[in-house]
Short mmCIF file of C-alpha atoms and ligand atoms in Angstrom, two decimals:
data_model
loop_
_atom_site.label_atom_id
_atom_site.label_comp_id
_atom_site.label_asym_id
_atom_site.label_seq_id
_atom_site.Cartn_x
_atom_site.Cartn_y
_atom_site.Cartn_z
CA UNK A 1 -17.26 81.94 32.92
CA UNK A 2 -15.01 79.38 34.44
CA UNK A 3 -17.86 77.09 35.40
CA UNK A 4 -19.24 77.55 31.89
CA UNK A 5 -15.92 76.50 30.41
CA UNK A 6 -15.75 73.70 32.91
CA UNK A 7 -19.16 72.38 31.90
CA UNK A 8 -18.17 72.82 28.24
CA UNK A 9 -15.04 70.66 28.80
CA UNK A 10 -17.01 68.22 30.87
CA UNK A 11 -19.63 67.91 28.19
CA UNK A 12 -16.99 67.21 25.59
CA UNK A 13 -15.43 64.49 27.73
CA UNK A 14 -18.87 63.10 28.55
CA UNK A 15 -19.60 62.91 24.84
CA UNK A 16 -16.42 60.97 24.29
CA UNK A 17 -17.44 58.55 27.00
CA UNK A 18 -20.93 58.17 25.57
CA UNK A 19 -19.54 57.40 22.13
CA UNK A 20 -17.22 54.86 23.69
CA UNK A 21 -19.98 53.33 25.80
CA UNK A 22 -22.04 52.77 22.68
CA UNK A 23 -19.25 50.92 20.97
CA UNK A 24 -18.05 48.92 23.94
CA UNK A 25 -21.64 48.07 24.95
CA UNK A 26 -21.87 45.05 22.68
CA UNK A 27 -18.69 43.70 24.28
CA UNK A 28 -19.63 44.21 27.92
CA UNK A 29 -22.88 42.27 27.68
CA UNK A 30 -21.54 39.90 25.04
CA UNK A 31 -22.98 36.42 25.28
CA UNK A 32 -20.19 34.09 24.25
CA UNK A 33 -22.38 31.01 24.42
CA UNK A 34 -23.58 31.11 20.84
CA UNK A 35 -20.38 32.50 19.40
CA UNK A 36 -18.23 30.57 16.98
CA UNK A 37 -14.46 30.74 17.09
CA UNK A 38 -14.38 32.62 13.79
CA UNK A 39 -16.92 35.16 15.04
CA UNK A 40 -14.94 35.65 18.25
CA UNK A 41 -11.79 36.33 16.28
CA UNK A 42 -13.58 38.94 14.18
CA UNK A 43 -14.83 40.63 17.36
CA UNK A 44 -11.29 40.60 18.72
CA UNK A 45 -10.14 42.54 15.70
CA UNK A 46 -12.96 45.06 16.08
CA UNK A 47 -12.15 45.52 19.75
CA UNK A 48 -8.58 46.29 18.89
CA UNK A 49 -9.80 48.98 16.45
CA UNK A 50 -11.99 50.49 19.19
CA UNK A 51 -9.01 50.49 21.53
CA UNK A 52 -6.91 52.45 19.05
CA UNK A 53 -9.79 54.81 18.32
CA UNK A 54 -10.49 55.66 21.96
CA UNK A 55 -7.16 55.40 23.72
CA UNK A 56 -4.62 55.98 20.92
CA UNK A 57 -2.54 59.15 20.51
CA UNK A 58 -4.99 60.52 17.95
CA UNK A 59 -8.07 59.67 20.00
CA UNK A 60 -10.59 62.28 21.07
CA UNK A 61 -9.73 61.50 24.65
CA UNK A 62 -6.08 62.37 24.02
CA UNK A 63 -7.31 65.56 22.33
CA UNK A 64 -9.44 66.46 25.35
CA UNK A 65 -6.36 66.50 27.55
CA UNK A 66 -5.18 69.54 25.64
CA UNK A 67 -8.31 71.35 26.82
CA UNK A 68 -7.15 71.07 30.41
CA UNK A 69 -4.59 73.77 29.77
CA UNK A 70 -7.32 76.13 28.65
CA UNK A 71 -9.37 76.09 31.86
CA UNK A 72 -8.69 78.34 34.82
CA UNK A 73 -5.83 77.13 36.99
CA UNK A 74 -8.08 76.46 39.99
CA UNK A 75 -10.34 74.22 37.88
CA UNK A 76 -7.52 72.33 36.19
CA UNK A 77 -7.10 69.60 38.74
CA UNK A 78 -10.84 68.90 38.85
CA UNK A 79 -11.18 68.64 35.05
CA UNK A 80 -7.88 66.78 34.86
CA UNK A 81 -9.13 64.25 37.36
CA UNK A 82 -12.39 63.90 35.48
CA UNK A 83 -10.58 63.16 32.21
CA UNK A 84 -8.38 60.67 34.02
CA UNK A 85 -11.34 58.91 35.58
CA UNK A 86 -13.05 58.60 32.21
CA UNK A 87 -9.81 57.36 30.64
CA UNK A 88 -9.27 54.71 33.26
CA UNK A 89 -12.90 53.59 32.90
CA UNK A 90 -12.43 53.24 29.17
CA UNK A 91 -9.13 51.35 29.54
CA UNK A 92 -10.63 49.03 32.16
CA UNK A 93 -13.68 48.31 30.01
CA UNK A 94 -11.47 47.51 27.02
CA UNK A 95 -9.16 45.29 29.07
CA UNK A 96 -12.05 43.35 30.52
CA UNK A 97 -13.61 42.82 27.08
CA UNK A 98 -10.20 41.82 25.72
CA UNK A 99 -9.72 39.23 28.47
CA UNK A 100 -13.19 37.80 27.98
CA UNK A 101 -12.63 37.31 24.29
CA UNK A 102 -9.12 35.97 24.74
CA UNK A 103 -10.29 33.34 27.20
CA UNK A 104 -13.19 32.38 25.02
CA UNK A 105 -10.92 31.98 21.96
CA UNK A 106 -8.39 29.91 23.89
CA UNK A 107 -11.10 27.60 25.21
CA UNK A 108 -12.68 27.29 21.76
CA UNK A 109 -9.34 26.37 20.24
CA UNK A 110 -8.67 23.72 22.85
CA UNK A 111 -12.18 22.36 22.34
CA UNK A 112 -11.68 22.23 18.59
CA UNK A 113 -8.43 20.32 18.92
CA UNK A 114 -9.73 17.96 21.56
CA UNK A 115 -10.00 14.36 20.43
CA UNK A 116 -13.36 12.79 20.95
CA UNK A 117 -12.38 9.16 21.34
CA UNK A 118 -16.00 8.07 21.19
CA UNK A 119 -16.44 9.30 17.60
CA UNK A 120 -16.11 6.62 14.92
CA UNK A 121 -12.70 6.93 13.29
CA UNK A 122 -11.77 7.00 9.64
CA UNK A 123 -10.85 3.45 8.84
CA UNK A 124 -7.55 3.12 6.99
CA UNK A 125 -8.03 1.32 3.70
CA UNK A 126 -6.61 -2.12 4.29
CA UNK A 127 -5.04 -3.85 1.34
CA UNK A 128 -4.77 -7.55 0.77
CA UNK A 129 -2.45 -10.00 -0.86
CA UNK A 130 -2.07 -10.16 -4.62
CA UNK A 131 -3.89 -13.08 -6.22
CA UNK A 132 -0.56 -14.59 -7.31
CA UNK A 133 0.69 -14.45 -3.73
CA UNK A 134 -2.51 -16.02 -2.43
CA UNK A 135 -2.20 -18.96 -4.84
CA UNK A 136 1.53 -19.32 -4.23
CA UNK A 137 1.00 -19.47 -0.47
CA UNK A 138 -1.73 -22.09 -0.85
CA UNK A 139 0.60 -24.28 -2.92
CA UNK A 140 3.49 -23.69 -0.51
CA UNK A 141 1.33 -24.79 2.41
CA UNK A 142 0.41 -28.01 0.63
CA UNK A 143 4.03 -28.86 -0.08
CA UNK A 144 5.23 -27.94 3.39
CA UNK A 145 2.62 -30.33 4.79
CA UNK A 146 4.10 -32.99 2.48
CA UNK A 147 7.55 -32.50 3.96
CA UNK A 148 9.00 -30.12 1.38
CA UNK A 149 10.94 -27.01 2.28
CA UNK A 150 10.70 -23.74 0.39
CA UNK A 151 13.84 -22.54 -1.37
CA UNK A 152 14.50 -19.06 -2.59
CA UNK A 153 17.48 -17.96 -4.63
CA UNK A 154 18.94 -15.27 -6.85
CA UNK A 155 17.23 -14.06 -10.01
CA UNK A 156 20.46 -12.97 -11.71
CA UNK A 157 22.43 -16.05 -12.67
CA UNK A 158 25.54 -17.09 -14.47
CA UNK A 159 25.26 -19.03 -17.72
CA UNK A 160 26.52 -22.02 -15.79
CA UNK A 161 23.57 -22.22 -13.42
CA UNK A 162 20.96 -21.10 -15.92
CA UNK A 163 22.08 -23.46 -18.70
CA UNK A 164 25.24 -25.58 -18.35
CA UNK A 165 24.43 -27.22 -15.02
CA UNK A 166 20.93 -27.95 -16.30
CA UNK A 167 22.33 -29.98 -19.16
CA UNK A 168 21.86 -27.16 -21.67
CA UNK A 169 25.37 -26.66 -23.11
CA UNK A 170 26.43 -23.86 -25.44
CA UNK A 171 24.82 -24.36 -28.85
CA UNK A 172 21.98 -26.48 -27.43
CA UNK A 173 18.70 -25.61 -29.20
CA UNK A 174 17.01 -25.09 -25.82
CA UNK A 175 19.11 -21.98 -25.28
CA UNK A 176 17.43 -20.48 -28.30
CA UNK A 177 13.89 -20.85 -27.05
CA UNK A 178 14.81 -19.63 -23.62
CA UNK A 179 16.49 -16.51 -24.81
CA UNK A 180 16.53 -14.34 -21.74
CA UNK A 181 17.87 -10.95 -20.68
CA UNK A 182 21.55 -10.46 -20.03
CA UNK A 183 23.37 -7.83 -18.03
CA UNK A 184 26.19 -5.95 -19.78
CA UNK A 185 28.75 -8.04 -17.90
CA UNK A 186 27.30 -11.34 -19.04
CA UNK A 187 24.94 -12.40 -16.26
CA UNK A 188 21.57 -13.82 -17.23
CA UNK A 189 18.18 -13.13 -15.66
CA UNK A 190 17.17 -16.72 -14.89
CA UNK A 191 14.80 -18.13 -17.47
CA UNK A 192 13.53 -20.87 -15.14
CA UNK A 193 13.46 -21.65 -11.44
CA UNK A 194 15.33 -24.91 -12.19
CA UNK A 195 18.48 -22.98 -11.31
CA UNK A 196 17.42 -23.36 -7.69
CA UNK A 197 17.64 -27.17 -8.04
CA UNK A 198 21.37 -26.85 -8.66
CA UNK A 199 21.96 -24.24 -5.96
CA UNK A 200 19.97 -26.18 -3.38
CA UNK A 201 21.64 -29.53 -4.12
CA UNK A 202 25.07 -27.89 -3.97
CA UNK A 203 24.25 -26.28 -0.66
CA UNK A 204 22.23 -28.98 1.08
CA UNK A 205 23.25 -32.17 -0.69
CA UNK A 206 20.85 -35.09 -1.03
CA UNK A 207 18.35 -36.44 -0.11
CA UNK A 208 16.39 -33.27 -0.76
CA UNK A 209 12.76 -32.22 -1.12
CA UNK A 210 12.18 -28.61 -2.07
CA UNK A 211 9.87 -26.33 -3.93
CA UNK A 212 11.23 -23.10 -5.36
CA UNK A 213 8.72 -20.41 -6.20
CA UNK A 214 10.09 -17.35 -7.91
CA UNK A 215 10.32 -14.88 -10.73
CA UNK A 216 11.70 -15.90 -14.12
CA UNK A 217 12.39 -13.94 -17.26
CA UNK A 218 11.99 -14.56 -21.00
CA UNK A 219 12.47 -12.29 -23.93
CA UNK A 220 8.77 -12.33 -24.83
CA UNK A 221 6.68 -9.51 -26.20
CA UNK A 222 3.76 -8.99 -23.81
CA UNK A 223 0.44 -10.30 -25.14
CA UNK A 224 -2.64 -12.07 -23.76
CA UNK A 225 -0.63 -15.06 -22.57
CA UNK A 226 2.96 -13.80 -22.34
CA UNK A 227 4.87 -11.34 -20.18
CA UNK A 228 8.67 -10.95 -20.08
CA UNK A 229 8.54 -11.67 -16.34
CA UNK A 230 6.40 -14.33 -14.71
CA UNK A 231 6.44 -16.76 -11.79
CA UNK A 232 7.23 -20.43 -11.70
CA UNK A 233 7.07 -23.00 -8.98
CA UNK A 234 9.69 -25.67 -9.25
CA UNK A 235 9.63 -28.91 -7.32
CA UNK A 236 12.53 -31.28 -6.72
CA UNK A 237 12.81 -34.55 -4.88
CA UNK A 238 16.05 -36.56 -4.89
CA UNK A 239 16.59 -39.66 -2.80
CA UNK A 240 17.39 -43.33 -3.21
CA UNK A 241 14.93 -45.34 -5.32
CA UNK A 242 12.82 -42.41 -6.48
CA UNK A 243 10.78 -43.33 -9.55
CA UNK A 244 8.25 -41.88 -11.99
CA UNK A 245 5.56 -43.32 -9.70
CA UNK A 246 6.65 -40.93 -6.97
CA UNK A 247 6.44 -38.08 -9.44
CA UNK A 248 2.94 -39.03 -10.49
CA UNK A 249 1.86 -39.54 -6.90
CA UNK A 250 3.25 -36.21 -5.73
CA UNK A 251 1.85 -34.14 -8.59
CA UNK A 252 -1.51 -35.85 -8.21
CA UNK A 253 -1.56 -35.31 -4.47
CA UNK A 254 -0.97 -31.57 -4.42
CA UNK A 255 -3.45 -31.01 -7.26
CA UNK A 256 -6.05 -33.04 -5.39
CA UNK A 257 -5.43 -30.99 -2.26
CA UNK A 258 -5.85 -27.80 -4.25
CA UNK A 259 -8.78 -28.73 -6.50
CA UNK A 260 -10.53 -31.58 -4.73
CA UNK A 261 -10.00 -35.30 -4.30
CA UNK A 262 -11.73 -36.30 -7.53
CA UNK A 263 -8.97 -34.55 -9.51
CA UNK A 264 -7.12 -36.89 -11.88
CA UNK A 265 -3.80 -36.27 -13.57
CA UNK A 266 -2.13 -37.59 -16.70
CA UNK A 267 1.45 -37.48 -17.92
CA UNK A 268 2.27 -36.99 -21.61
CA UNK A 269 5.75 -37.82 -22.91
CA UNK A 270 7.73 -34.71 -23.68
CA UNK A 271 11.27 -33.40 -23.82
CA UNK A 272 13.23 -31.17 -21.45
CA UNK A 273 17.04 -31.03 -21.40
CA UNK A 274 17.25 -31.41 -17.60
CA UNK A 275 14.96 -34.43 -17.21
CA UNK A 276 14.98 -37.89 -18.73
CA UNK A 277 12.40 -39.25 -19.29
CA UNK A 278 10.29 -36.09 -19.42
CA UNK A 279 6.56 -35.62 -19.29
CA UNK A 280 4.08 -32.79 -19.38
CA UNK A 281 1.42 -33.07 -16.73
CA UNK A 282 -2.26 -32.26 -17.10
CA UNK A 283 -5.06 -32.45 -14.58
CA UNK A 284 -8.76 -33.00 -14.97
CA UNK A 285 -10.58 -29.69 -15.27
CA UNK A 286 -11.66 -28.26 -11.89
CA UNK A 287 -14.67 -26.59 -13.44
CA UNK A 288 -16.34 -29.29 -15.54
CA UNK A 289 -14.81 -32.20 -13.64
CA UNK A 290 -13.17 -33.44 -16.84
CA UNK A 291 -16.37 -33.63 -18.91
CA UNK A 292 -15.50 -30.67 -21.13
CA UNK A 293 -18.99 -29.21 -20.73
CA UNK A 294 -20.15 -26.75 -18.13
CA UNK A 295 -23.84 -25.76 -17.94
CA UNK A 296 -24.40 -27.20 -21.40
CA UNK A 297 -21.65 -25.12 -22.92
CA UNK A 298 -18.08 -25.80 -23.87
CA UNK A 299 -16.06 -25.46 -20.68
CA UNK A 300 -13.80 -22.42 -20.80
CA UNK A 301 -10.73 -23.30 -18.69
CA UNK A 302 -10.15 -26.64 -20.47
CA UNK A 303 -11.51 -25.45 -23.83
CA UNK A 304 -13.85 -28.42 -23.86
CA UNK A 305 -11.10 -31.03 -23.57
CA UNK A 306 -11.68 -31.87 -19.92
CA UNK A 307 -7.92 -31.57 -19.28
CA UNK A 308 -5.80 -28.63 -18.24
CA UNK A 309 -2.18 -28.60 -19.28
CA UNK A 310 -0.19 -27.24 -16.40
CA UNK A 311 3.53 -27.90 -16.54
CA UNK A 312 6.58 -29.99 -17.27
CA UNK A 313 8.17 -32.74 -15.25
CA UNK A 314 10.45 -35.73 -15.42
CA UNK A 315 13.22 -37.70 -13.80
CA UNK A 316 16.22 -35.51 -13.04
CA UNK A 317 18.80 -36.03 -15.82
CA UNK A 318 21.93 -37.88 -14.59
CA UNK A 319 24.05 -35.01 -15.94
CA UNK A 320 22.24 -32.57 -13.65
CA UNK A 321 22.88 -34.83 -10.66
CA UNK A 322 26.54 -35.13 -11.65
CA UNK A 323 26.82 -31.33 -11.92
CA UNK A 324 25.81 -31.22 -8.27
CA UNK A 325 28.22 -33.99 -7.23
CA UNK A 326 25.38 -36.46 -6.73
CA UNK A 327 26.03 -40.00 -7.90
CA UNK A 328 23.21 -40.98 -10.33
CA UNK A 329 23.99 -44.65 -9.66
CA UNK A 330 22.86 -44.22 -6.05
CA UNK A 331 20.38 -41.40 -6.23
CA UNK A 332 17.50 -40.57 -8.50
CA UNK A 333 14.88 -37.88 -8.38
CA UNK A 334 12.05 -36.14 -10.07
CA UNK A 335 11.43 -32.49 -10.82
CA UNK A 336 8.46 -30.54 -12.05
CA UNK A 337 7.66 -26.95 -12.76
CA UNK A 338 4.76 -24.80 -13.83
CA UNK A 339 3.79 -21.19 -14.31
CA UNK A 340 1.80 -19.49 -11.60
CA UNK A 341 0.25 -16.87 -13.87
CA UNK A 342 -1.08 -19.51 -16.22
CA UNK A 343 -2.63 -21.36 -13.31
CA UNK A 344 -4.14 -18.16 -11.94
CA UNK A 345 -5.63 -17.13 -15.26
CA UNK A 346 -7.17 -20.58 -15.65
CA UNK A 347 -8.61 -20.63 -12.16
CA UNK A 348 -10.06 -17.14 -12.35
CA UNK A 349 -10.81 -17.27 -16.07
CA UNK A 350 -8.76 -14.20 -16.89
CA UNK A 351 -8.48 -13.46 -20.59
CA UNK A 352 -5.36 -11.37 -20.28
CA UNK A 353 -2.36 -12.38 -18.18
CA UNK A 354 -1.16 -8.75 -18.14
CA UNK A 355 -4.05 -7.78 -15.84
CA UNK A 356 -2.08 -9.33 -13.01
CA UNK A 357 0.75 -6.84 -13.40
CA UNK A 358 -1.12 -3.64 -14.18
CA UNK A 359 -1.87 -2.95 -10.51
CA UNK A 360 -5.40 -1.81 -11.23
CA UNK A 361 -7.04 -1.94 -7.81
CA UNK A 362 -10.49 -2.46 -9.34
CA UNK A 363 -9.20 -5.70 -10.79
CA UNK A 364 -7.03 -6.80 -7.88
CA UNK A 365 -9.60 -6.30 -5.14
CA UNK A 366 -11.85 -8.92 -6.72
CA UNK A 367 -9.46 -11.61 -5.58
CA UNK A 368 -8.96 -11.97 -1.87
ZN1 ZN B 1 -13.37 -27.90 -18.11
#
């Protein structure tokens, strides 16, 4: 009877072990070589379920321990030992499978995070300078090579520097056309870079040779050729015995360096409050060479005239020199200025000046 019970208990425990062996089997001879990290993590979860099922408080193995009490006292230790052996085999098998998987997952994670320095990288998208900056730098380089220095100054100015010192007193008609933006406490956003002439002469005295590139502001409604903010480059040269010939020579020289040595220039009499005499300067078209025709058609940049109107110039007005404590009896000078956007749109044949400020990369990346 006892041995019958004993074999009954044994059979039950054997059955538990067989069921476990079936489930753990796939883990003990698990080939990790072809396993992905995701698959390994799924297996880890399954293993944990098997562990609970076979070693937890509600497991069949735990239930079989209750049977020990039912066998004859002299058989108890034998059956008890048997259950214990099976239990420790199960626990060991689970632990070993757990360790295998854990190691594999750790290695796989390290491998995944490892940097392969031989792989081609993702190139960062490199930007480039704005077309206005490119042109400005070209012009700056030309003037620096001619002995000019580059001046920069404030964009918010007093009426004095924006108008009075430039020989544009209150009530002067030029103030009308240059209507700019004002701050609530009466400062003006400079309407021309000529303000830098005054600041530079005050600071450095004469003789002086500078160019002043910078932003200027006008109360203009944006359209194809106008924006309320644009860039000018101002040039100033003051020394003894400076004449219109120096002006013509200088303007001609930098345009030749930019557009080629066959470039010609012409001066047309004009009026500006801060120069006397004043002249607008044109240069022979860089595209048609001044013929007005390009590939048998009317040349676009010069509109068929052969000339491109670029900017204003003249001899610095004696009142401007006086405003800077420079004696016009001893010193004379010339100044010139032009818009960078206008030059850019001519050179690149842009129909709309606003394109330069819209920051559309498809447009900008065409000009490097
Ligand atoms: Zn032309």
